[in-house]
Amino acid sequence: MRLANKVAIVTGGSRGIGLAIARRFASEGAAVVVGDLDLEAARLAAAELEKLGVGAEAVKCDVAQTEDAELLASHALNRFGRIDILVNNAGITRDRLLLRMSESDWDVVIAVNLKGAFNCTKAVAKTMLRQRSGRIINIASVVGLIGNAGQANYAASKAGVIGLTKSLAREMAGRNITVNAIAPGFIETKMTEDLPESVRQAFMSRIPLGRAGTPEDVANAALFLASDESSYITGQVICVDGGMVM
Ligand code: NDP
């Protein structure tokens, strides 16, 4: 029960990495608010979490919209009275080589992946500053560190998330709020299931541990960053990538 009495918000928490994080947090005693575009999917996730004996709430939220992010935070505060942990996990891809990448491919990826993290962090910041404690965990990507052909928009958004992480870590440290990022490598989720076999193989050949990651691998790192055990760690990027980037 490493997160007993804690309240967590997980964006994009109804499937994939976000759902694995929500499950892991709930299994350690945290109440979890799942924010997702798809309310039905978020409700299903919240119902599953409640079976673990914790409070859970589903909120329809497009993280790219400022008002939605504010609504997500106020739901958490109204229902549970505090916010201890925010996981900025919601993310999308619109992969194309530069000359084929439209302005809207660029804009929507930056809006969800980067502005979404800004919106949600801003929405919880007042509460965490007042509480004088908090944990913010941003799900970045190894692509934000090393780049990837065909993902200029996504890589830029994830590199931006890393800059956001480090700046806010400095800004909020004085109030006992830590801000860290996780950079997953190749993780088996809906986001990666449609990749062509050649791209999959190219990724696999670069993973020293010789396997794709699971959402649970990422969730374990998130649990550590959310728990008291990481209280002296802030502004860091932890790669969960089987050794792909080192
Ligand atoms: P999935 O596509 O499986 O899940 C993403 C979740 O985010 C979905 O539930 C989706 O909801 C939700 N979502 C999308 N857009 C929004 C939005 N605007 N507002 C709120 N929720 C939204 O992806 P993963 O689980 O693989 O990815 C999770 C995070 O991990 C992302 O930030 C991704 O960039 C990052 N990541 C993933 C890697 C991988 O290999 N899978 C590698 C590195 C990083 P809906 O179903 O309604 O669309």
PDB file of C-alpha atoms and ligand atoms in Angstrom:
ATOM      1  CA  MET A   1       0.000   0.000   0.000  1.00  0.00           C
ATOM      2  CA  ARG A   2       2.650   2.456  -1.092  1.00  0.00           C
ATOM      3  CA  LEU A   3       0.037   5.008  -2.225  1.00  0.00           C
ATOM      4  CA  ALA A   4      -2.481   4.676   0.609  1.00  0.00           C
ATOM      5  CA  ASN A   5      -4.627   7.820   1.015  1.00  0.00           C
ATOM      6  CA  LYS A   6      -3.204   9.363  -2.171  1.00  0.00           C
ATOM      7  CA  VAL A   7      -5.315  10.747  -4.991  1.00  0.00           C
ATOM      8  CA  ALA A   8      -4.037  10.376  -8.550  1.00  0.00           C
ATOM      9  CA  ILE A   9      -5.170  11.702 -11.911  1.00  0.00           C
ATOM     10  CA  VAL A  10      -4.157   9.696 -14.983  1.00  0.00           C
ATOM     11  CA  THR A  11      -4.910  11.198 -18.396  1.00  0.00           C
ATOM     12  CA  GLY A  12      -5.579   8.774 -21.239  1.00  0.00           C
ATOM     13  CA  GLY A  13      -6.127   6.264 -18.459  1.00  0.00           C
ATOM     14  CA  SER A  14      -8.674   4.026 -20.107  1.00  0.00           C
ATOM     15  CA  ARG A  15      -6.270   1.812 -22.045  1.00  0.00           C
ATOM     16  CA  GLY A  16      -2.627   1.013 -22.757  1.00  0.00           C
ATOM     17  CA  ILE A  17       0.058   2.536 -20.573  1.00  0.00           C
ATOM     18  CA  GLY A  18      -2.396   4.874 -18.792  1.00  0.00           C
ATOM     19  CA  LEU A  19      -4.656   2.012 -17.739  1.00  0.00           C
ATOM     20  CA  ALA A  20      -1.682  -0.026 -16.511  1.00  0.00           C
ATOM     21  CA  ILE A  21      -0.568   2.966 -14.405  1.00  0.00           C
ATOM     22  CA  ALA A  22      -4.098   3.477 -13.045  1.00  0.00           C
ATOM     23  CA  ARG A  23      -4.289  -0.234 -12.091  1.00  0.00           C
ATOM     24  CA  ARG A  24      -0.854  -0.204 -10.447  1.00  0.00           C
ATOM     25  CA  PHE A  25      -1.683   2.935  -8.447  1.00  0.00           C
ATOM     26  CA  ALA A  26      -5.052   1.514  -7.352  1.00  0.00           C
ATOM     27  CA  SER A  27      -3.435  -1.766  -6.341  1.00  0.00           C
ATOM     28  CA  GLU A  28      -1.214   0.289  -4.004  1.00  0.00           C
ATOM     29  CA  GLY A  29      -4.198   2.032  -2.435  1.00  0.00           C
ATOM     30  CA  ALA A  30      -4.579   5.271  -4.430  1.00  0.00           C
ATOM     31  CA  ALA A  31      -7.921   6.697  -5.458  1.00  0.00           C
ATOM     32  CA  VAL A  32      -7.712   7.294  -9.211  1.00  0.00           C
ATOM     33  CA  VAL A  33      -9.418   9.755 -11.530  1.00  0.00           C
ATOM     34  CA  VAL A  34      -9.298   8.543 -15.123  1.00  0.00           C
ATOM     35  CA  GLY A  35      -9.516  11.349 -17.673  1.00  0.00           C
ATOM     36  CA  ASP A  36     -10.065  10.279 -21.258  1.00  0.00           C
ATOM     37  CA  LEU A  37     -11.616  11.402 -24.527  1.00  0.00           C
ATOM     38  CA  ASP A  38     -13.789   8.305 -24.470  1.00  0.00           C
ATOM     39  CA  LEU A  39     -16.082   8.530 -21.421  1.00  0.00           C
ATOM     40  CA  GLU A  40     -17.467   4.993 -21.789  1.00  0.00           C
ATOM     41  CA  ALA A  41     -13.959   3.521 -21.832  1.00  0.00           C
ATOM     42  CA  ALA A  42     -13.002   5.673 -18.823  1.00  0.00           C
ATOM     43  CA  ARG A  43     -16.091   4.445 -16.946  1.00  0.00           C
ATOM     44  CA  LEU A  44     -15.158   0.831 -17.631  1.00  0.00           C
ATOM     45  CA  ALA A  45     -11.651   1.502 -16.329  1.00  0.00           C
ATOM     46  CA  ALA A  46     -12.972   3.248 -13.200  1.00  0.00           C
ATOM     47  CA  ALA A  47     -15.365   0.344 -12.500  1.00  0.00           C
ATOM     48  CA  GLU A  48     -12.452  -2.084 -12.735  1.00  0.00           C
ATOM     49  CA  LEU A  49     -10.367   0.043 -10.346  1.00  0.00           C
ATOM     50  CA  GLU A  50     -13.182   0.205  -7.800  1.00  0.00           C
ATOM     51  CA  LYS A  51     -13.076  -3.589  -7.616  1.00  0.00           C
ATOM     52  CA  LEU A  52      -9.572  -3.169  -6.130  1.00  0.00           C
ATOM     53  CA  GLY A  53     -11.235  -1.414  -3.197  1.00  0.00           C
ATOM     54  CA  VAL A  54     -10.326   2.179  -4.006  1.00  0.00           C
ATOM     55  CA  GLY A  55     -12.351   5.194  -5.074  1.00  0.00           C
ATOM     56  CA  ALA A  56     -12.316   5.820  -8.808  1.00  0.00           C
ATOM     57  CA  GLU A  57     -13.888   8.401 -11.056  1.00  0.00           C
ATOM     58  CA  ALA A  58     -14.208   8.716 -14.831  1.00  0.00           C
ATOM     59  CA  VAL A  59     -14.108  12.138 -16.448  1.00  0.00           C
ATOM     60  CA  LYS A  60     -14.532  12.974 -20.129  1.00  0.00           C
ATOM     61  CA  CYS A  61     -11.592  15.162 -20.982  1.00  0.00           C
ATOM     62  CA  ASP A  62      -9.709  16.342 -24.044  1.00  0.00           C
ATOM     63  CA  VAL A  63      -6.415  17.404 -22.507  1.00  0.00           C
ATOM     64  CA  ALA A  64      -5.814  19.820 -25.386  1.00  0.00           C
ATOM     65  CA  GLN A  65      -8.750  21.919 -24.147  1.00  0.00           C
ATOM     66  CA  THR A  66      -7.968  24.179 -21.189  1.00  0.00           C
ATOM     67  CA  GLU A  67     -11.526  23.999 -19.791  1.00  0.00           C
ATOM     68  CA  ASP A  68     -11.507  20.177 -19.922  1.00  0.00           C
ATOM     69  CA  ALA A  69      -8.243  20.051 -17.983  1.00  0.00           C
ATOM     70  CA  GLU A  70      -9.699  22.397 -15.363  1.00  0.00           C
ATOM     71  CA  LEU A  71     -12.813  20.249 -15.141  1.00  0.00           C
ATOM     72  CA  LEU A  72     -10.698  17.133 -14.643  1.00  0.00           C
ATOM     73  CA  ALA A  73      -8.854  18.729 -11.716  1.00  0.00           C
ATOM     74  CA  SER A  74     -12.031  20.089 -10.143  1.00  0.00           C
ATOM     75  CA  HIS A  75     -13.731  16.662 -10.383  1.00  0.00           C
ATOM     76  CA  ALA A  76     -10.802  15.107  -8.521  1.00  0.00           C
ATOM     77  CA  LEU A  77     -10.816  17.843  -5.897  1.00  0.00           C
ATOM     78  CA  ASN A  78     -14.601  17.762  -5.374  1.00  0.00           C
ATOM     79  CA  ARG A  79     -14.777  13.996  -5.067  1.00  0.00           C
ATOM     80  CA  PHE A  80     -11.575  13.265  -3.101  1.00  0.00           C
ATOM     81  CA  GLY A  81     -10.590  16.604  -1.530  1.00  0.00           C
ATOM     82  CA  ARG A  82      -6.962  16.617  -2.706  1.00  0.00           C
ATOM     83  CA  ILE A  83      -4.671  15.829  -5.640  1.00  0.00           C
ATOM     84  CA  ASP A  84      -1.366  14.129  -4.908  1.00  0.00           C
ATOM     85  CA  ILE A  85      -0.286  12.707  -8.244  1.00  0.00           C
ATOM     86  CA  LEU A  86      -0.792  13.763 -11.860  1.00  0.00           C
ATOM     87  CA  VAL A  87       0.274  11.501 -14.703  1.00  0.00           C
ATOM     88  CA  ASN A  88       0.279  13.299 -18.048  1.00  0.00           C
ATOM     89  CA  ASN A  89      -0.065  10.197 -20.194  1.00  0.00           C
ATOM     90  CA  ALA A  90      -2.578  11.073 -22.953  1.00  0.00           C
ATOM     91  CA  GLY A  91      -0.762  11.093 -26.268  1.00  0.00           C
ATOM     92  CA  ILE A  92      -1.240  10.582 -29.979  1.00  0.00           C
ATOM     93  CA  THR A  93       0.803  10.087 -33.130  1.00  0.00           C
ATOM     94  CA  ARG A  94       0.286  11.357 -36.689  1.00  0.00           C
ATOM     95  CA  ASP A  95       3.372   9.899 -38.340  1.00  0.00           C
ATOM     96  CA  ARG A  96       4.489  11.140 -41.775  1.00  0.00           C
ATOM     97  CA  LEU A  97       7.720  12.242 -43.406  1.00  0.00           C
ATOM     98  CA  LEU A  98       8.104  16.017 -43.304  1.00  0.00           C
ATOM     99  CA  LEU A  99       6.996  16.804 -46.849  1.00  0.00           C
ATOM    100  CA  ARG A 100       3.794  14.821 -46.343  1.00  0.00           C
ATOM    101  CA  MET A 101       3.125  16.133 -42.837  1.00  0.00           C
ATOM    102  CA  SER A 102       0.237  18.593 -42.887  1.00  0.00           C
ATOM    103  CA  GLU A 103      -0.062  21.602 -40.641  1.00  0.00           C
ATOM    104  CA  SER A 104      -2.928  19.879 -38.830  1.00  0.00           C
ATOM    105  CA  ASP A 105      -0.781  16.724 -38.257  1.00  0.00           C
ATOM    106  CA  TRP A 106       1.730  19.021 -36.582  1.00  0.00           C
ATOM    107  CA  ASP A 107      -0.770  21.101 -34.620  1.00  0.00           C
ATOM    108  CA  VAL A 108      -2.861  18.278 -33.185  1.00  0.00           C
ATOM    109  CA  VAL A 109       0.144  16.292 -31.920  1.00  0.00           C
ATOM    110  CA  ILE A 110       1.638  19.363 -30.238  1.00  0.00           C
ATOM    111  CA  ALA A 111      -1.796  20.291 -28.830  1.00  0.00           C
ATOM    112  CA  VAL A 112      -2.457  16.903 -27.217  1.00  0.00           C
ATOM    113  CA  ASN A 113       1.040  15.765 -26.225  1.00  0.00           C
ATOM    114  CA  LEU A 114       2.612  19.068 -25.180  1.00  0.00           C
ATOM    115  CA  LYS A 115      -0.121  21.619 -24.526  1.00  0.00           C
ATOM    116  CA  GLY A 116      -2.174  18.846 -22.877  1.00  0.00           C
ATOM    117  CA  ALA A 117       0.586  18.307 -20.303  1.00  0.00           C
ATOM    118  CA  PHE A 118       0.790  22.075 -19.736  1.00  0.00           C
ATOM    119  CA  ASN A 119      -3.001  22.375 -19.355  1.00  0.00           C
ATOM    120  CA  CYS A 120      -3.358  19.535 -16.861  1.00  0.00           C
ATOM    121  CA  THR A 121      -0.314  20.543 -14.843  1.00  0.00           C
ATOM    122  CA  LYS A 122      -1.572  24.107 -14.595  1.00  0.00           C
ATOM    123  CA  ALA A 123      -4.979  22.828 -13.534  1.00  0.00           C
ATOM    124  CA  VAL A 124      -3.574  20.846 -10.573  1.00  0.00           C
ATOM    125  CA  ALA A 125      -0.731  23.221  -9.674  1.00  0.00           C
ATOM    126  CA  LYS A 126      -2.655  25.507  -7.314  1.00  0.00           C
ATOM    127  CA  THR A 127      -3.880  22.539  -5.280  1.00  0.00           C
ATOM    128  CA  MET A 128      -0.434  20.936  -5.077  1.00  0.00           C
ATOM    129  CA  LEU A 129       1.234  24.259  -4.204  1.00  0.00           C
ATOM    130  CA  ARG A 130      -1.312  24.780  -1.426  1.00  0.00           C
ATOM    131  CA  GLN A 131      -0.809  21.222  -0.159  1.00  0.00           C
ATOM    132  CA  ARG A 132       2.952  21.757  -0.317  1.00  0.00           C
ATOM    133  CA  SER A 133       3.341  18.325  -1.854  1.00  0.00           C
ATOM    134  CA  GLY A 134       2.787  16.628  -5.167  1.00  0.00           C
ATOM    135  CA  ARG A 135       4.118  14.310  -7.818  1.00  0.00           C
ATOM    136  CA  ILE A 136       3.901  15.124 -11.511  1.00  0.00           C
ATOM    137  CA  ILE A 137       4.883  12.379 -13.936  1.00  0.00           C
ATOM    138  CA  ASN A 138       5.039  13.155 -17.637  1.00  0.00           C
ATOM    139  CA  ILE A 139       5.042  10.312 -20.135  1.00  0.00           C
ATOM    140  CA  ALA A 140       7.550  11.415 -22.762  1.00  0.00           C
ATOM    141  CA  SER A 141       9.297   9.016 -25.175  1.00  0.00           C
ATOM    142  CA  VAL A 142      12.797   7.955 -26.146  1.00  0.00           C
ATOM    143  CA  VAL A 143      11.909   9.576 -29.486  1.00  0.00           C
ATOM    144  CA  GLY A 144      12.004  12.936 -27.654  1.00  0.00           C
ATOM    145  CA  LEU A 145      15.650  12.202 -26.812  1.00  0.00           C
ATOM    146  CA  ILE A 146      16.972  10.702 -30.040  1.00  0.00           C
ATOM    147  CA  GLY A 147      14.417  11.684 -32.735  1.00  0.00           C
ATOM    148  CA  ASN A 148      12.820   9.364 -35.289  1.00  0.00           C
ATOM    149  CA  ALA A 149      12.325   9.724 -39.035  1.00  0.00           C
ATOM    150  CA  GLY A 150       8.621  10.178 -39.759  1.00  0.00           C
ATOM    151  CA  GLN A 151       7.858  11.487 -36.282  1.00  0.00           C
ATOM    152  CA  ALA A 152       9.079  15.112 -36.339  1.00  0.00           C
ATOM    153  CA  ASN A 153       5.831  16.325 -34.750  1.00  0.00           C
ATOM    154  CA  TYR A 154       5.773  13.583 -32.101  1.00  0.00           C
ATOM    155  CA  ALA A 155       9.504  13.884 -31.300  1.00  0.00           C
ATOM    156  CA  ALA A 156       9.201  17.670 -30.979  1.00  0.00           C
ATOM    157  CA  SER A 157       6.208  17.292 -28.654  1.00  0.00           C
ATOM    158  CA  LYS A 158       8.040  14.757 -26.456  1.00  0.00           C
ATOM    159  CA  ALA A 159      11.254  16.815 -26.384  1.00  0.00           C
ATOM    160  CA  GLY A 160       9.007  19.710 -25.361  1.00  0.00           C
ATOM    161  CA  VAL A 161       7.546  17.596 -22.564  1.00  0.00           C
ATOM    162  CA  ILE A 162      11.071  16.955 -21.303  1.00  0.00           C
ATOM    163  CA  GLY A 163      11.813  20.708 -21.278  1.00  0.00           C
ATOM    164  CA  LEU A 164       8.521  21.322 -19.501  1.00  0.00           C
ATOM    165  CA  THR A 165       9.427  18.662 -16.929  1.00  0.00           C
ATOM    166  CA  LYS A 166      12.809  20.165 -16.114  1.00  0.00           C
ATOM    167  CA  SER A 167      11.527  23.752 -15.942  1.00  0.00           C
ATOM    168  CA  LEU A 168       8.609  22.873 -13.676  1.00  0.00           C
ATOM    169  CA  ALA A 169      10.860  20.699 -11.510  1.00  0.00           C
ATOM    170  CA  ARG A 170      12.943  23.800 -10.822  1.00  0.00           C
ATOM    171  CA  GLU A 171       9.879  26.010 -10.368  1.00  0.00           C
ATOM    172  CA  MET A 172       7.999  23.748  -7.972  1.00  0.00           C
ATOM    173  CA  ALA A 173      10.767  22.098  -5.935  1.00  0.00           C
ATOM    174  CA  GLY A 174      10.492  24.710  -3.190  1.00  0.00           C
ATOM    175  CA  ARG A 175       6.974  23.470  -2.440  1.00  0.00           C
ATOM    176  CA  ASN A 176       7.957  19.809  -2.256  1.00  0.00           C
ATOM    177  CA  ILE A 177       6.498  18.982  -5.668  1.00  0.00           C
ATOM    178  CA  THR A 178       8.592  16.711  -7.852  1.00  0.00           C
ATOM    179  CA  VAL A 179       8.275  16.665 -11.626  1.00  0.00           C
ATOM    180  CA  ASN A 180       9.802  13.800 -13.586  1.00  0.00           C
ATOM    181  CA  ALA A 181       9.402  12.204 -16.989  1.00  0.00           C
ATOM    182  CA  ILE A 182       9.366   8.620 -18.125  1.00  0.00           C
ATOM    183  CA  ALA A 183      10.648   7.951 -21.636  1.00  0.00           C
ATOM    184  CA  PRO A 184       9.250   4.610 -22.775  1.00  0.00           C
ATOM    185  CA  GLY A 185      10.870   2.825 -25.698  1.00  0.00           C
ATOM    186  CA  PHE A 186       8.845   0.322 -27.729  1.00  0.00           C
ATOM    187  CA  ILE A 187       5.790  -0.705 -25.680  1.00  0.00           C
ATOM    188  CA  GLU A 188       3.065  -3.119 -26.890  1.00  0.00           C
ATOM    189  CA  THR A 189      -0.147  -1.037 -26.992  1.00  0.00           C
ATOM    190  CA  LYS A 190      -2.734   0.078 -29.529  1.00  0.00           C
ATOM    191  CA  MET A 191      -0.352   2.907 -30.467  1.00  0.00           C
ATOM    192  CA  THR A 192       2.264   0.445 -31.718  1.00  0.00           C
ATOM    193  CA  GLU A 193       0.118  -2.483 -32.897  1.00  0.00           C
ATOM    194  CA  ASP A 194      -0.411  -1.157 -36.417  1.00  0.00           C
ATOM    195  CA  LEU A 195       3.248  -0.420 -37.154  1.00  0.00           C
ATOM    196  CA  PRO A 196       4.545  -2.201 -40.257  1.00  0.00           C
ATOM    197  CA  GLU A 197       6.556  -5.362 -39.508  1.00  0.00           C
ATOM    198  CA  SER A 198       9.725  -3.746 -40.920  1.00  0.00           C
ATOM    199  CA  VAL A 199       9.471  -0.827 -38.448  1.00  0.00           C
ATOM    200  CA  ARG A 200       8.822  -3.282 -35.581  1.00  0.00           C
ATOM    201  CA  GLN A 201      11.863  -5.326 -36.520  1.00  0.00           C
ATOM    202  CA  ALA A 202      13.989  -2.180 -36.772  1.00  0.00           C
ATOM    203  CA  PHE A 203      12.963  -1.218 -33.216  1.00  0.00           C
ATOM    204  CA  MET A 204      13.504  -4.769 -31.906  1.00  0.00           C
ATOM    205  CA  SER A 205      17.018  -4.955 -33.287  1.00  0.00           C
ATOM    206  CA  ARG A 206      17.902  -1.886 -31.204  1.00  0.00           C
ATOM    207  CA  ILE A 207      16.652  -3.257 -27.861  1.00  0.00           C
ATOM    208  CA  PRO A 208      19.491  -4.888 -25.874  1.00  0.00           C
ATOM    209  CA  LEU A 209      17.052  -6.729 -23.586  1.00  0.00           C
ATOM    210  CA  GLY A 210      15.589  -8.324 -26.716  1.00  0.00           C
ATOM    211  CA  ARG A 211      11.875  -7.789 -26.145  1.00  0.00           C
ATOM    212  CA  ALA A 212       9.217  -5.131 -26.455  1.00  0.00           C
ATOM    213  CA  GLY A 213       8.152  -3.448 -23.222  1.00  0.00           C
ATOM    214  CA  THR A 214       4.769  -3.952 -21.579  1.00  0.00           C
ATOM    215  CA  PRO A 215       2.512  -1.217 -20.187  1.00  0.00           C
ATOM    216  CA  GLU A 216       3.249  -2.757 -16.770  1.00  0.00           C
ATOM    217  CA  ASP A 217       6.978  -2.078 -17.212  1.00  0.00           C
ATOM    218  CA  VAL A 218       6.131   1.623 -17.540  1.00  0.00           C
ATOM    219  CA  ALA A 219       3.606   1.467 -14.684  1.00  0.00           C
ATOM    220  CA  ASN A 220       6.261   0.114 -12.310  1.00  0.00           C
ATOM    221  CA  ALA A 221       8.477   3.147 -12.996  1.00  0.00           C
ATOM    222  CA  ALA A 222       5.485   5.463 -12.548  1.00  0.00           C
ATOM    223  CA  LEU A 223       4.700   3.839  -9.194  1.00  0.00           C
ATOM    224  CA  PHE A 224       8.265   4.480  -8.023  1.00  0.00           C
ATOM    225  CA  LEU A 225       8.084   8.140  -9.101  1.00  0.00           C
ATOM    226  CA  ALA A 226       4.686   8.532  -7.408  1.00  0.00           C
ATOM    227  CA  SER A 227       5.778   6.932  -4.148  1.00  0.00           C
ATOM    228  CA  ASP A 228       7.664   8.348  -1.166  1.00  0.00           C
ATOM    229  CA  GLU A 229      10.680   6.295  -2.243  1.00  0.00           C
ATOM    230  CA  SER A 230      11.482   8.844  -4.971  1.00  0.00           C
ATOM    231  CA  SER A 231      11.218  11.936  -2.779  1.00  0.00           C
ATOM    232  CA  TYR A 232      14.779  13.108  -3.606  1.00  0.00           C
ATOM    233  CA  ILE A 233      14.391  12.737  -7.374  1.00  0.00           C
ATOM    234  CA  THR A 234      13.149  15.606  -9.541  1.00  0.00           C
ATOM    235  CA  GLY A 235      13.687  16.908 -13.067  1.00  0.00           C
ATOM    236  CA  GLN A 236      14.770  13.489 -14.319  1.00  0.00           C
ATOM    237  CA  VAL A 237      13.957  11.449 -17.403  1.00  0.00           C
ATOM    238  CA  ILE A 238      13.843   7.719 -16.746  1.00  0.00           C
ATOM    239  CA  CYS A 239      14.036   5.580 -19.872  1.00  0.00           C
ATOM    240  CA  VAL A 240      11.954   2.400 -19.723  1.00  0.00           C
ATOM    241  CA  ASP A 241      13.201   0.973 -22.994  1.00  0.00           C
ATOM    242  CA  GLY A 242      15.075  -2.302 -22.512  1.00  0.00           C
ATOM    243  CA  GLY A 243      18.327  -0.381 -22.932  1.00  0.00           C
ATOM    244  CA  MET A 244      17.535   1.132 -26.347  1.00  0.00           C
ATOM    245  CA  VAL A 245      18.911   4.535 -25.344  1.00  0.00           C
ATOM    246  CA  MET A 246      21.918   4.610 -23.068  1.00  0.00           C
TER     247      MET A 246
HETATM  248  P1  NDP B   1      -2.798   4.387 -26.585  1.00  0.00           P
HETATM  249  O1  NDP B   1      -3.103   4.956 -27.910  1.00  0.00           O
HETATM  250  O2  NDP B   1      -2.994   2.930 -26.356  1.00  0.00           O
HETATM  251  O3  NDP B   1      -3.589   5.163 -25.437  1.00  0.00           O
HETATM  252  C1  NDP B   1      -3.670   6.553 -25.434  1.00  0.00           C
HETATM  253  C2  NDP B   1      -4.812   6.979 -24.555  1.00  0.00           C
HETATM  254  O4  NDP B   1      -4.838   8.399 -24.553  1.00  0.00           O
HETATM  255  C3  NDP B   1      -6.162   6.504 -25.066  1.00  0.00           C
HETATM  256  O5  NDP B   1      -6.963   6.096 -24.006  1.00  0.00           O
HETATM  257  C4  NDP B   1      -6.721   7.755 -25.738  1.00  0.00           C
HETATM  258  O6  NDP B   1      -8.133   7.856 -25.713  1.00  0.00           O
HETATM  259  C5  NDP B   1      -6.164   8.835 -24.847  1.00  0.00           C
HETATM  260  N1  NDP B   1      -6.171  10.128 -25.492  1.00  0.00           N
HETATM  261  C6  NDP B   1      -5.783  10.439 -26.753  1.00  0.00           C
HETATM  262  N2  NDP B   1      -5.944  11.739 -26.998  1.00  0.00           N
HETATM  263  C7  NDP B   1      -6.464  12.283 -25.871  1.00  0.00           C
HETATM  264  C8  NDP B   1      -6.866  13.586 -25.506  1.00  0.00           C
HETATM  265  N3  NDP B   1      -6.773  14.600 -26.352  1.00  0.00           N
HETATM  266  N4  NDP B   1      -7.337  13.776 -24.260  1.00  0.00           N
HETATM  267  C9  NDP B   1      -7.454  12.770 -23.391  1.00  0.00           C
HETATM  268  N5  NDP B   1      -7.096  11.499 -23.683  1.00  0.00           N
HETATM  269  C10 NDP B   1      -6.614  11.259 -24.906  1.00  0.00           C
HETATM  270  O7  NDP B   1      -1.280   4.801 -26.328  1.00  0.00           O
HETATM  271  P2  NDP B   1      -0.171   4.273 -25.299  1.00  0.00           P
HETATM  272  O8  NDP B   1      -0.776   3.704 -24.099  1.00  0.00           O
HETATM  273  O9  NDP B   1       0.812   3.502 -26.075  1.00  0.00           O
HETATM  274  O10 NDP B   1       0.533   5.679 -24.978  1.00  0.00           O
HETATM  275  C11 NDP B   1       0.418   6.359 -23.745  1.00  0.00           C
HETATM  276  C12 NDP B   1       1.519   7.405 -23.674  1.00  0.00           C
HETATM  277  O11 NDP B   1       2.788   6.772 -23.773  1.00  0.00           O
HETATM  278  C13 NDP B   1       1.466   8.428 -24.810  1.00  0.00           C
HETATM  279  O12 NDP B   1       1.806   9.697 -24.311  1.00  0.00           O
HETATM  280  C14 NDP B   1       2.533   7.933 -25.762  1.00  0.00           C
HETATM  281  O13 NDP B   1       3.047   8.968 -26.547  1.00  0.00           O
HETATM  282  C15 NDP B   1       3.553   7.386 -24.780  1.00  0.00           C
HETATM  283  N6  NDP B   1       4.489   6.444 -25.357  1.00  0.00           N
HETATM  284  C16 NDP B   1       4.069   5.249 -25.875  1.00  0.00           C
HETATM  285  C17 NDP B   1       4.992   4.373 -26.421  1.00  0.00           C
HETATM  286  C18 NDP B   1       4.597   3.058 -27.001  1.00  0.00           C
HETATM  287  O14 NDP B   1       5.495   2.372 -27.538  1.00  0.00           O
HETATM  288  N7  NDP B   1       3.349   2.619 -26.911  1.00  0.00           N
HETATM  289  C19 NDP B   1       6.423   4.703 -26.462  1.00  0.00           C
HETATM  290  C20 NDP B   1       6.748   5.973 -25.894  1.00  0.00           C
HETATM  291  C21 NDP B   1       5.809   6.803 -25.361  1.00  0.00           C
HETATM  292  P3  NDP B   1      -9.060   7.394 -26.943  1.00  0.00           P
HETATM  293  O15 NDP B   1      -9.092   5.930 -26.886  1.00  0.00           O
HETATM  294  O16 NDP B   1     -10.394   7.974 -26.673  1.00  0.00           O
HETATM  295  O17 NDP B   1      -8.399   7.924 -28.186  1.00  0.00           O
END
